[in-house]
Coordinates of C-alpha atoms in Angstrom, one line a residue:
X1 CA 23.2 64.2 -66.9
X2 CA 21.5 67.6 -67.1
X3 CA 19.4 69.1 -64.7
X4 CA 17.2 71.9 -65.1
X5 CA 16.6 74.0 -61.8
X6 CA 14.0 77.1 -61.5
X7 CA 13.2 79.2 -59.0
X8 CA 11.1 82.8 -58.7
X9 CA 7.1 81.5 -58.7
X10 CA 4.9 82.4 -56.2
X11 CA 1.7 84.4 -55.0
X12 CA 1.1 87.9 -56.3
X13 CA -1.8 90.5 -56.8
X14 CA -3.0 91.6 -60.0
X15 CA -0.7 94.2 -61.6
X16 CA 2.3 92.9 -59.4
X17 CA 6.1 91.7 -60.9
X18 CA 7.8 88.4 -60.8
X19 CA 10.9 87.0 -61.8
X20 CA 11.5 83.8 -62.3
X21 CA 15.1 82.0 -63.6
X22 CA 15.6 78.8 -65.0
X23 CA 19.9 77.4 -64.4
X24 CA 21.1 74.4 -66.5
X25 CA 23.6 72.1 -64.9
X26 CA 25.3 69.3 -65.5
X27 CA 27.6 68.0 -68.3
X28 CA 26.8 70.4 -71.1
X29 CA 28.1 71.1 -74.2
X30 CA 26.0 73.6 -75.4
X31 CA 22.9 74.8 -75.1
X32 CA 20.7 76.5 -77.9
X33 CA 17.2 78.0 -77.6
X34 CA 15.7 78.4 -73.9
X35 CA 12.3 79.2 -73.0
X36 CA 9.3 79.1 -71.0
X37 CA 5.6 77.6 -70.9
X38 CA 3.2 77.3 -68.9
X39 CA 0.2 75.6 -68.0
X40 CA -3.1 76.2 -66.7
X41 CA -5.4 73.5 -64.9
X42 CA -7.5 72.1 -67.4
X43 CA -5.2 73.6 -70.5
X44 CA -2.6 72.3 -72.4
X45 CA 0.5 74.0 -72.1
X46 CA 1.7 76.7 -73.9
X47 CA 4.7 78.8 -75.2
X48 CA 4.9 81.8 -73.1
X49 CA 8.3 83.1 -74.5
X50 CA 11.6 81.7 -76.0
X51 CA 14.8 83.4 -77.3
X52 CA 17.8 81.7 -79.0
X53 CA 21.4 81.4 -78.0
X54 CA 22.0 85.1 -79.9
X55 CA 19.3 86.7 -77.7
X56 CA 16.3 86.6 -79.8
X57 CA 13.6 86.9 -78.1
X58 CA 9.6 85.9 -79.6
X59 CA 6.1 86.2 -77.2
X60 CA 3.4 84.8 -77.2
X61 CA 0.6 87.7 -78.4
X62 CA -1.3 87.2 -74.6
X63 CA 2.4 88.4 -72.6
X64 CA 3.9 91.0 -75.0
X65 CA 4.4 94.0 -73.2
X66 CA 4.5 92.9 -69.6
X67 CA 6.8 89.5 -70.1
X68 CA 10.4 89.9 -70.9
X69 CA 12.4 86.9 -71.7
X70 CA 16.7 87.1 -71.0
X71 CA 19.7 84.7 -70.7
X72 CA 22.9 84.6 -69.4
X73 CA 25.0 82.5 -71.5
X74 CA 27.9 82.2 -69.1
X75 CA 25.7 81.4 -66.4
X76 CA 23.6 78.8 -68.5
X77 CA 20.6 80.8 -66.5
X78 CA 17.4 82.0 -68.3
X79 CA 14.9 84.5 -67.2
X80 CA 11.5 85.3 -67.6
X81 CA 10.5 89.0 -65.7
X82 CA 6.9 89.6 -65.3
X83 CA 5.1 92.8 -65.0
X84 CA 1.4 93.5 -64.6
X85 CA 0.5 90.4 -63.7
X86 CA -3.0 89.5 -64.3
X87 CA -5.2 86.2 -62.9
X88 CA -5.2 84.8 -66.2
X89 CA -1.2 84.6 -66.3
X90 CA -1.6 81.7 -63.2
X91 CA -0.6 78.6 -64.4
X92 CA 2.5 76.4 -63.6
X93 CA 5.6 78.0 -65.5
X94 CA 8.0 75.7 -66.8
X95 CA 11.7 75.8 -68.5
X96 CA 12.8 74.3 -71.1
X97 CA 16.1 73.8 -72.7
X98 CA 17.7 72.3 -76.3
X99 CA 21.0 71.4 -74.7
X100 CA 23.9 69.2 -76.7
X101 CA 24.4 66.2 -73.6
X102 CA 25.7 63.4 -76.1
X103 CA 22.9 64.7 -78.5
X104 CA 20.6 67.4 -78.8
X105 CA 17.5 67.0 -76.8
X106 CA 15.1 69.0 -75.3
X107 CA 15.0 69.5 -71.4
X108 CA 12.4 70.6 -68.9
X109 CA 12.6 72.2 -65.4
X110 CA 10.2 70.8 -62.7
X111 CA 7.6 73.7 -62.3
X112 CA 7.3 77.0 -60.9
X113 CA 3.6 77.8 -59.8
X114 CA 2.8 81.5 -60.0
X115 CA -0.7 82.5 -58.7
X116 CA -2.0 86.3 -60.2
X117 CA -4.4 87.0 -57.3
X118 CA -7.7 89.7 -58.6

């Protein structure tokens, strides 16, 4: 069974910082890309920022700049650090995992909401 666990949302003002991380547990026998959507209410979710078991990282065009995506591979933990933080950035923030259980299959985290206050 894997699990994965994240922590970090919250409320912030516009032009704040958050960090949120993501841990995978469980019985794992590896784990390849990690990343992180979100989604908005009334939007489908979206790919806010991935990066690949040999740390490379991609965006999405709307968070380049102010989102920076890391890992820990030790730690099975991924991170997402946000800097100027703007309304449109609230949304529930999600993790997701390809992680080799007895196959390779995606996972997801339960939710993180983060709230950009104007």
């Amino acid at each position: 069974q894997v699990q994965l666990v994240e922590s970090g949302g919250g409320l912030v003002q516009a032009g704040g910082s958050l960090r949120l991380s993501c841990a995978a547990s469980g019985s794992i026998f590896g784990i390849n890309a990690m990343g992180w959507y979100r989604q908005a209410p009334g939007k489908q979710r979206e790919l806010v920022a991935s990066v690949t078991s040999g740390g490379s990282a991609k965006y999405a065009d709307s968070v380049k700049g102010r989102f920076t995506i890391s890992r820990d591979n030790a730690k099975n933990t991924v991170y997402l650090q946000m800097n100027s933080l703007k309304p449109e950035d609230t949304a529930v923030y999600y993790c997701n995992a390809r992680i080799y259980y007895s196959a390779w299959n995606d996972y997801w985290g339960q939710g993180t909401q983060v709230t950009v206050s104007s």
